[in-house]
Coordinates of N, CA and C in Angstrom, one line a residue:
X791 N 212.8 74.5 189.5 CA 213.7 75.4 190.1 C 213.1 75.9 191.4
X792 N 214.0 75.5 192.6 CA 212.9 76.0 193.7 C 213.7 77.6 194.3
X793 N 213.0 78.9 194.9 CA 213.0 79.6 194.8 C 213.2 79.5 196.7
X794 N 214.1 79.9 197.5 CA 214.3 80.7 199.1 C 213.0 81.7 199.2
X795 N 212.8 80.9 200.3 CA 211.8 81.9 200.7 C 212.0 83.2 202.4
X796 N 211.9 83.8 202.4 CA 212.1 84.8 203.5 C 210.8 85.9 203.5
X797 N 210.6 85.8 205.5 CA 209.4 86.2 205.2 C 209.9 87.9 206.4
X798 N 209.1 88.9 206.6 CA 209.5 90.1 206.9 C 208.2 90.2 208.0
X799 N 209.3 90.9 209.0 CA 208.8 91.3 210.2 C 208.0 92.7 209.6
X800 N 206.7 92.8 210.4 CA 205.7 93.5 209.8 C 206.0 95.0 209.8
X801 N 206.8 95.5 210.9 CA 207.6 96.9 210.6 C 208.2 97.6 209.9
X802 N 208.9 96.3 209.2 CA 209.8 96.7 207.7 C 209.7 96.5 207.1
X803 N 208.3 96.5 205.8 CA 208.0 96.5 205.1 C 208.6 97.0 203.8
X804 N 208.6 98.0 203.9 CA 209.8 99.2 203.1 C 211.1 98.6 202.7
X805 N 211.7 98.6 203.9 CA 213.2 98.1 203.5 C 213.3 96.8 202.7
X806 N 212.3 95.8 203.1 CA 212.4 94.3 202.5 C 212.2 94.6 201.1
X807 N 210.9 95.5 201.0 CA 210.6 95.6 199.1 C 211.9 96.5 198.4
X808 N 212.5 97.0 199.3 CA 214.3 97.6 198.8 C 215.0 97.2 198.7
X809 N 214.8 96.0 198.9 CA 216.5 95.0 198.9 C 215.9 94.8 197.4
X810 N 217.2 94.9 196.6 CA 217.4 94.7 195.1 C 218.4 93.7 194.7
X811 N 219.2 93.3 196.1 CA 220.2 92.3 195.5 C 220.8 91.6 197.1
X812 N 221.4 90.1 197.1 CA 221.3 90.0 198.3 C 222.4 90.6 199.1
X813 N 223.0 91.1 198.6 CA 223.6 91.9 199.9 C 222.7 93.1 200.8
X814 N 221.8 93.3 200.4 CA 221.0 93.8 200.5 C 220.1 92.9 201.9
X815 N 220.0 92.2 201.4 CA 219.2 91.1 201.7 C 219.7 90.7 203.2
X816 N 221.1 90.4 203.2 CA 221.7 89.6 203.9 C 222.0 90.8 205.0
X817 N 222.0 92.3 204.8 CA 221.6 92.9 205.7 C 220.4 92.8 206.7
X818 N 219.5 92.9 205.8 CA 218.0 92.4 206.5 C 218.0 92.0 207.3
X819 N 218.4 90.3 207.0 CA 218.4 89.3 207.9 C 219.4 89.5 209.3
X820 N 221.0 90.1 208.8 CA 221.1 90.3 210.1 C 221.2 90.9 210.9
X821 N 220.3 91.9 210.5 CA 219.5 93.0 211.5 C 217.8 92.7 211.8
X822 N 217.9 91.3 212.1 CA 216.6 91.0 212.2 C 215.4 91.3 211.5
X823 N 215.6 92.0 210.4 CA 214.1 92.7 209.7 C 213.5 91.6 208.9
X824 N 214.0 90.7 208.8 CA 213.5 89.7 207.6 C 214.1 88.3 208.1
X825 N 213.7 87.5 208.2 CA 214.2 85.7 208.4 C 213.7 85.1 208.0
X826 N 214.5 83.7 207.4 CA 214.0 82.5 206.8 C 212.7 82.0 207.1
X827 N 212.1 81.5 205.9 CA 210.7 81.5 206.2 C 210.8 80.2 207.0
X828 N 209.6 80.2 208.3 CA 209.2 79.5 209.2 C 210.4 78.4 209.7
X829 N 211.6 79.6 210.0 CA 213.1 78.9 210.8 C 212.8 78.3 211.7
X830 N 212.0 78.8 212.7 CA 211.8 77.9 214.0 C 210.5 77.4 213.5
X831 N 209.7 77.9 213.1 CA 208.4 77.5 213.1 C 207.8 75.7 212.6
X832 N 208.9 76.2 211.6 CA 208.4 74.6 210.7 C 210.1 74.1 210.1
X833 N 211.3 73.7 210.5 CA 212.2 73.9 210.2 C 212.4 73.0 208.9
X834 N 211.6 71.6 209.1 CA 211.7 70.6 208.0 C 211.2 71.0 206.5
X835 N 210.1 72.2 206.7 CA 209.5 73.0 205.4 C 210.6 73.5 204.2
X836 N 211.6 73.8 205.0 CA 212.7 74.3 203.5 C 214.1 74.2 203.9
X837 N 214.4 73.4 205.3 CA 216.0 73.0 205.2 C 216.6 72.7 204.3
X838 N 215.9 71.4 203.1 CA 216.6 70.9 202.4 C 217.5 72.7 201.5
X839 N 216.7 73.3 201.2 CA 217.1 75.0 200.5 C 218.8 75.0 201.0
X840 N 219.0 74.9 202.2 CA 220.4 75.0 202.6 C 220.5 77.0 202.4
X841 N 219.4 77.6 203.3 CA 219.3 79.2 203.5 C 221.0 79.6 203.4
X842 N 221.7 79.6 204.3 CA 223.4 79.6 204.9 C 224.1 79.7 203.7
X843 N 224.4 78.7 202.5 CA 224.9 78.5 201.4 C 224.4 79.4 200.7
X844 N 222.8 79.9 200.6 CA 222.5 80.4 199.6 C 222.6 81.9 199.8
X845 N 222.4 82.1 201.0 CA 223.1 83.8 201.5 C 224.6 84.0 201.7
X846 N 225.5 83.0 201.7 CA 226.7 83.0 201.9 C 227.5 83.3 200.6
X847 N 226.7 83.7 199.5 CA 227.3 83.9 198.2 C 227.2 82.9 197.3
X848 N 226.5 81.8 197.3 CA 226.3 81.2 196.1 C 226.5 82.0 194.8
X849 N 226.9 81.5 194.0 CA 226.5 82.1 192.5 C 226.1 81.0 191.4
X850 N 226.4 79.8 191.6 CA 225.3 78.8 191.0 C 224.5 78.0 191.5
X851 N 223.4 77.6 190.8 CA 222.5 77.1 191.1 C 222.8 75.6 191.3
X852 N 222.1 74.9 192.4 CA 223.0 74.0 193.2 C 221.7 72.8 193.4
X853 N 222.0 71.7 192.9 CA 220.6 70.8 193.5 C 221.1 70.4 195.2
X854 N 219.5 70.1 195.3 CA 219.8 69.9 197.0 C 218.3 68.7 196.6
X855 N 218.9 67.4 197.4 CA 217.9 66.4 197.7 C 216.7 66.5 198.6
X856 N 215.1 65.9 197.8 CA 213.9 66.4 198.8 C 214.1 65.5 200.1
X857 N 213.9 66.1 201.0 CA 213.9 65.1 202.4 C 212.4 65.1 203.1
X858 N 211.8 64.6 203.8 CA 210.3 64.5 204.3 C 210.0 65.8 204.8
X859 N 208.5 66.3 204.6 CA 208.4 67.2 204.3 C 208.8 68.6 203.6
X860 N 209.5 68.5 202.6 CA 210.4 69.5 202.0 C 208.9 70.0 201.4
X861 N 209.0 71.9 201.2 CA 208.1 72.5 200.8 C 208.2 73.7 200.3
X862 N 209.1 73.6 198.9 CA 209.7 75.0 198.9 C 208.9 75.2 197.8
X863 N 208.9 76.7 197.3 CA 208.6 77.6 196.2 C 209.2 77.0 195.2
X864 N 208.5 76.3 193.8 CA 209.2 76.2 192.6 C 208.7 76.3 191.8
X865 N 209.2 76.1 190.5 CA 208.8 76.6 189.2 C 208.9 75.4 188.3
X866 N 207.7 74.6 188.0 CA 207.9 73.8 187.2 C 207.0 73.6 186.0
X867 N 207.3 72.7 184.8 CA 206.3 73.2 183.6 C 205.5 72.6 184.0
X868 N 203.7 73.8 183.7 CA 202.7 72.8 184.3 C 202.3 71.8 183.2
X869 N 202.6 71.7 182.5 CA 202.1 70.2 181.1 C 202.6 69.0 182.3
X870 N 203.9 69.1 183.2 CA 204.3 68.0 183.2 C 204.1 67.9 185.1
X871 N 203.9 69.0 185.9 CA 203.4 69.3 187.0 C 202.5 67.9 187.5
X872 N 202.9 67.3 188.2 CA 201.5 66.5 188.9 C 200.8 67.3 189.5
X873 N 199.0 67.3 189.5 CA 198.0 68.3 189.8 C 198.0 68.2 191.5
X874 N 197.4 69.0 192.0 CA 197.1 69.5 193.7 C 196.3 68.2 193.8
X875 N 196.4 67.4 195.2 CA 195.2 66.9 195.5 C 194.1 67.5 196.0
X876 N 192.8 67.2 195.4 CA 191.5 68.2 195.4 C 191.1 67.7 196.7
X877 N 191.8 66.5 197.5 CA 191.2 66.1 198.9 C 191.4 66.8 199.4
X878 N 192.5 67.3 199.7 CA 192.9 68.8 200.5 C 192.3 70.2 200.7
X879 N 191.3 70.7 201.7 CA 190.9 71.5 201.9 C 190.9 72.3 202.1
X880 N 190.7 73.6 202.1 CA 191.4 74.5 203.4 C 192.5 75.0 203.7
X881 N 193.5 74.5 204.5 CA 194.9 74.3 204.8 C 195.6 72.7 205.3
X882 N 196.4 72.8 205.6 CA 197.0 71.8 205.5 C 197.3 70.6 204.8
X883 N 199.0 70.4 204.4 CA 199.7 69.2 204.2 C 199.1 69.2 202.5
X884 N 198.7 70.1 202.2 CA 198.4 69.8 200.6 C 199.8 70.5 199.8
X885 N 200.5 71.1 199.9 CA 202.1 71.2 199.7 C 202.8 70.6 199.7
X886 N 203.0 69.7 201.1 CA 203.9 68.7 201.1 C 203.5 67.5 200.4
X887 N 202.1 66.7 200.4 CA 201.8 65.9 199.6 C 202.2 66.5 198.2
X888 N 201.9 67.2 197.4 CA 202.4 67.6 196.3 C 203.7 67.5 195.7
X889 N 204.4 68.1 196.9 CA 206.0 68.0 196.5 C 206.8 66.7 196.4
X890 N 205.9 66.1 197.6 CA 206.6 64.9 197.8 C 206.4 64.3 196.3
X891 N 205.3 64.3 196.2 CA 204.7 63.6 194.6 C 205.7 64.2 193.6
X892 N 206.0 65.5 193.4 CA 206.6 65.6 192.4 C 208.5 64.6 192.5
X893 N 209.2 64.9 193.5 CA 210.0 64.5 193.9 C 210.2 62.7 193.9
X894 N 208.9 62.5 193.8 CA 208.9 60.9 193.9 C 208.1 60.5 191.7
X895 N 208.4 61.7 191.4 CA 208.1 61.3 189.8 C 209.4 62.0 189.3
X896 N 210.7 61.4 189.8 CA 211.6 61.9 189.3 C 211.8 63.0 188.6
X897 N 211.4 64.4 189.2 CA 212.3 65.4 189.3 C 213.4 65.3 190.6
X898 N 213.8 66.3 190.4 CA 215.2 67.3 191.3 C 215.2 68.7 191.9
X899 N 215.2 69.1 192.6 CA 215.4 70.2 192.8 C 216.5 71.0 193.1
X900 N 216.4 72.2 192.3 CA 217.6 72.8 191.7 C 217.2 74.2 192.6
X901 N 218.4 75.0 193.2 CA 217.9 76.6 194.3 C 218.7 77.4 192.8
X902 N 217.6 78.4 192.8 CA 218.2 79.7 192.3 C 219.3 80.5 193.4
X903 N 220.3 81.1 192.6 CA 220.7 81.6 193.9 C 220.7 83.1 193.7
X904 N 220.2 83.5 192.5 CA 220.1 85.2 192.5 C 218.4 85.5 192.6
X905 N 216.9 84.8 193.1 CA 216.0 84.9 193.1 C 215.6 84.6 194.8
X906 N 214.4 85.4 195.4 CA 214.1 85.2 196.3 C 212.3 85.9 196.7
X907 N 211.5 85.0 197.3 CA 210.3 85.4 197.3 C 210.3 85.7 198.5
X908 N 209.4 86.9 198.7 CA 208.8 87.7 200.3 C 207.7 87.0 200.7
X909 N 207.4 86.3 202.2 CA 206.3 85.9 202.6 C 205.9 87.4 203.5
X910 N 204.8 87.9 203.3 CA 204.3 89.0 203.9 C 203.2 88.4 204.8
X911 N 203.1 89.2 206.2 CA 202.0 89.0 207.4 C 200.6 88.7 206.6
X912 N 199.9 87.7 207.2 CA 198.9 87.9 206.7 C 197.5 87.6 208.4
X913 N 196.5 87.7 207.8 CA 195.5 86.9 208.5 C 195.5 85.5 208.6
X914 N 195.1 85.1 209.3 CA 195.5 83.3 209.4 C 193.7 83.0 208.6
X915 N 193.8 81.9 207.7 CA 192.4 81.6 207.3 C 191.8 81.1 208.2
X916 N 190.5 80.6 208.3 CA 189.9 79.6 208.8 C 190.3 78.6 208.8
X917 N 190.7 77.9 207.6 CA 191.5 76.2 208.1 C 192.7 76.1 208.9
X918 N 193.3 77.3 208.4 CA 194.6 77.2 209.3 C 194.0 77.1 210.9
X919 N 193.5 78.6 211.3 CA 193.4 77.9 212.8 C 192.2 76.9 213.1
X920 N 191.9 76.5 212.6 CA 191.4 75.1 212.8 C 192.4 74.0 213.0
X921 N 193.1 73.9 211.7 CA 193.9 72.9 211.8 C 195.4 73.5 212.8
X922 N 195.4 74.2 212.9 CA 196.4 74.6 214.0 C 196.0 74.8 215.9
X923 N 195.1 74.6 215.8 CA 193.6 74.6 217.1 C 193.9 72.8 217.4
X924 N 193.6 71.7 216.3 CA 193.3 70.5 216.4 C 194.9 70.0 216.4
X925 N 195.8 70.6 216.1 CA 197.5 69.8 216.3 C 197.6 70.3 217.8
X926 N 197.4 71.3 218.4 CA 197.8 71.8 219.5 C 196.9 72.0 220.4
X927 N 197.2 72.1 222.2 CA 196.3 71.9 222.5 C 195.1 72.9 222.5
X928 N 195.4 73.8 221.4 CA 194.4 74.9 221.7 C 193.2 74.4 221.2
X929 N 192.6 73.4 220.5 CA 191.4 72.3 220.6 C 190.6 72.4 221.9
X930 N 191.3 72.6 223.0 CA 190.6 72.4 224.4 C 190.0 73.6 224.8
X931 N 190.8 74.7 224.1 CA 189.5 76.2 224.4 C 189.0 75.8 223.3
X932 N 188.5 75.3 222.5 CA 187.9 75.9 221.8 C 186.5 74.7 221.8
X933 N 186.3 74.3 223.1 CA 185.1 73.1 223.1 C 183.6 73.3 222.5
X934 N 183.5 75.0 222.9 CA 182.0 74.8 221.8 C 182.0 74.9 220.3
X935 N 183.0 75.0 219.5 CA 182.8 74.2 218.3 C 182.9 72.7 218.5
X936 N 181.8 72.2 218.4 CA 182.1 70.5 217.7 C 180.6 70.1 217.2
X937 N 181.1 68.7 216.8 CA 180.4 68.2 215.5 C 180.0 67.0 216.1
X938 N 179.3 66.3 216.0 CA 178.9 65.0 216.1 C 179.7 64.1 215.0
X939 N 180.4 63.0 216.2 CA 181.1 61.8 215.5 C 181.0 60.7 215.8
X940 N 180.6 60.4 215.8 CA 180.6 58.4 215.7 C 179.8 58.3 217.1
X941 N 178.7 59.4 217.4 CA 178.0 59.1 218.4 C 178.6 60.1 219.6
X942 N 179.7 61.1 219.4 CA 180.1 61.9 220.1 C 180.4 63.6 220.1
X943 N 180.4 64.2 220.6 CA 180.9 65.6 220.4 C 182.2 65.9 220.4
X944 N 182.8 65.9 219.5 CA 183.9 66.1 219.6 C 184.4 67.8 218.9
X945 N 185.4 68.7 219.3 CA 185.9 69.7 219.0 C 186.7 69.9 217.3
X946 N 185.8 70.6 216.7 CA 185.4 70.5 215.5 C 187.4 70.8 215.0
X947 N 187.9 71.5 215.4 CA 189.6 71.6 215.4 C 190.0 70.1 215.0
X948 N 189.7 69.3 216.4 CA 189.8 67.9 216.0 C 189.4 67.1 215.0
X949 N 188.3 67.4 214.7 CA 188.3 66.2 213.5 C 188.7 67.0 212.2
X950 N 188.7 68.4 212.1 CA 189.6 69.0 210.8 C 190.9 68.4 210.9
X951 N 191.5 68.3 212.0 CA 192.8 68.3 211.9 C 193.6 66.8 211.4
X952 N 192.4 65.5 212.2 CA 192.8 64.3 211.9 C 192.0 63.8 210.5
X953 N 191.1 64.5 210.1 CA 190.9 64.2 208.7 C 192.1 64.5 207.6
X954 N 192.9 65.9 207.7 CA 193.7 65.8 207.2 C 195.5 65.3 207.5
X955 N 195.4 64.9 208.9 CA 196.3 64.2 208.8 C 196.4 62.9 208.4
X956 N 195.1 62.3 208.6 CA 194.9 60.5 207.6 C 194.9 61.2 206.3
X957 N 195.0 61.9 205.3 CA 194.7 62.1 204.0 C 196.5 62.3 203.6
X958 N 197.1 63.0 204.4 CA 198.5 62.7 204.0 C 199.1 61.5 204.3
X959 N 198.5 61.1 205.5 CA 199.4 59.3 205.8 C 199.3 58.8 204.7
X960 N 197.6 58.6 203.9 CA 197.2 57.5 203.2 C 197.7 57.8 201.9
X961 N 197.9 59.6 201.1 CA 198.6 59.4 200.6 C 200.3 59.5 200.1
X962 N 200.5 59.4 201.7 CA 202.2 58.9 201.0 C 202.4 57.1 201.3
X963 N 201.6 57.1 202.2 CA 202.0 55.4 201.8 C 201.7 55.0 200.9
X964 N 200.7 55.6 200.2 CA 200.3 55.2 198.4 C 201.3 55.5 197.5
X965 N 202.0 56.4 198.0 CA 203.0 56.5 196.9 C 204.2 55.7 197.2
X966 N 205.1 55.7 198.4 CA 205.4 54.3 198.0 C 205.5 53.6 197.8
X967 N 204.2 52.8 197.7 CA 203.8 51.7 196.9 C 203.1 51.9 195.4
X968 N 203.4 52.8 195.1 CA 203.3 53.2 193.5 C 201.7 53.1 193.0
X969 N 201.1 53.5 194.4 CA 199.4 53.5 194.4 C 198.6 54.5 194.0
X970 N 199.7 55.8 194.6 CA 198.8 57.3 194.2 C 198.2 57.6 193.3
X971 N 197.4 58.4 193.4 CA 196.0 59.2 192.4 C 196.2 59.9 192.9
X972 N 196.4 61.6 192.7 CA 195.7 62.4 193.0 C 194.1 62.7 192.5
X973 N 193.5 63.1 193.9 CA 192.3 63.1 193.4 C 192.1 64.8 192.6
X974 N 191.2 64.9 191.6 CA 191.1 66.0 190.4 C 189.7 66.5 190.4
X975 N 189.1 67.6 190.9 CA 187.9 68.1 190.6 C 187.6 68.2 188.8
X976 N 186.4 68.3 188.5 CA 186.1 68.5 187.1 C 186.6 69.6 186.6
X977 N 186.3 70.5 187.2 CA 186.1 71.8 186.8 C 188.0 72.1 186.8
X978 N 188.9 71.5 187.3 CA 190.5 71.5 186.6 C 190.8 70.6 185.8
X979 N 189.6 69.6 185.7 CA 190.0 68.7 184.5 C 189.6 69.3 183.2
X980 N 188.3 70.0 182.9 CA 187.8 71.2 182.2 C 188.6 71.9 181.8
X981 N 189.1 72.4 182.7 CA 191.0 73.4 182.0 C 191.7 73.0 181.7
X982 N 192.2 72.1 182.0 CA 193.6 71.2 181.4 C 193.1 71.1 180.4
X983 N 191.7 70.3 179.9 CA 191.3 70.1 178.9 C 190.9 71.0 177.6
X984 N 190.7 72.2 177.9 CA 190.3 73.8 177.0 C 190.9 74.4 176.8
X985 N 192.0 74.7 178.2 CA 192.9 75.5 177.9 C 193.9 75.1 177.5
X986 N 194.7 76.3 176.2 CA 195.5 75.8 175.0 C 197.0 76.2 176.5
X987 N 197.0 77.0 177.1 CA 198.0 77.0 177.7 C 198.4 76.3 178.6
X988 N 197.2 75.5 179.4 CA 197.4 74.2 180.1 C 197.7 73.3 179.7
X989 N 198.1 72.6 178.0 CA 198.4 71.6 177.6 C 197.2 71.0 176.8
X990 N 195.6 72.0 177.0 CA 194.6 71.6 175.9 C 194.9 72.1 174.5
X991 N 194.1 71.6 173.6 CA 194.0 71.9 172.4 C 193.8 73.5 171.6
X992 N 194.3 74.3 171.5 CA 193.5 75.1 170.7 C 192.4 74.9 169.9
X993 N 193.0 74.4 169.0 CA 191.7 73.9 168.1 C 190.6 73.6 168.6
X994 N 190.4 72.7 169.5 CA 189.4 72.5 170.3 C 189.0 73.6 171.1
X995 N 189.7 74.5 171.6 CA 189.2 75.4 172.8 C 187.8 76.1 171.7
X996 N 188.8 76.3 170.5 CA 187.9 77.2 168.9 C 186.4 77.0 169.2
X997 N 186.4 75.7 168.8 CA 185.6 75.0 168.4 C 184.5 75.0 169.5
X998 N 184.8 75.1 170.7 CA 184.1 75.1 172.8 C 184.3 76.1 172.6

């Protein structure tokens, strides 16, 4: 079940956590106080959602087909959840690989249309502007970070940024071709494994 996301201009804080129903809502938006999450910013991130339909009065819940990079908020059971790839660092493209994976292990995605999550301002992390530094040209101020690579100095933005963009190429062409692994650190193989709520054993957790 994937969930619309809308994120709130940092002034109106108040009013956004007051909206209780979308009409509420749909004032927000068009009084500027609140807009679809990353509308201009990243448009491919939750088009498939169809925002318009679902502020327009939807009252049932409606599937909408994943399209490349689709990246929305959902709710799925984790027993049956394909896990995060642990290759993914930091920030970037570890959502969209995910999603894609799930969408490509036959699920569907279904929009709620009376549910809606708030993205609030935040600080940007360190991977982000790294990897947002190494997509754009802002890499070029930023020349005294770098690393030694293959015999060169190159601007440390840049090789964050192209490490994780070869980690998503490689794995969706793996999937594809029906090659993917995600890769699994121990320590959430451990959980899956102990915890009775993640699909482990009780009995066994007892017993550990």
């Amino acid at each position: 079940m994937a969930h619309p996301m809308v994120e709130e201009q940092r002034a109106y804080m108040r009013s956004v956590v007051g909206a209780r129903d979308k009409a509420s809502l749909h004032h927000l938006v068009n009084t500027w106080q609140v807009r679809h999450f990353a509308q201009a910013a990243y448009p491919p991130g939750h088009g498939p959602t169809n925002f318009t339909r679902w502020m327009d009065g939807e009252q049932l819940p409606y599937q909408v087909r994943y399209d490349t990079h689709f990246e929305p908020w959902f709710i799925i059971d984790r027993r049956l959840s394909p896990p995060y790839d642990a290759r993914f660092r930091g920030y970037g493209w570890n959502k969209v690989v995910n999603v894609q994976h799930v969408a490509l292990s036959n699920f569907s995605f279904t929009v709620e249309p009376a549910a809606w999550l708030v993205h609030r301002p935040h600080k940007r992390s360190r991977g982000q502007e790294l990897f947002s530094w190494g997509w754009s040209s802002g890499a070029d101020r930023r020349k005294e970070e770098t690393r030694m690579w293959r015999g060169s100095l190159v601007p440390l933005p840049v090789l964050f940024y192209n490490r994780i963009a070869a980690l998503q190429e490689r794995a969706s062409s793996d999937m594809w071709s029906g090659k993917y692994r995600p890769a699994t650190d121990k320590h959430t193989e451990h959980c899956r494994a102990m915890l009775p709520w993640w699909g482990g054993s009780s009995d066994r957790h007892a017993r550990g």
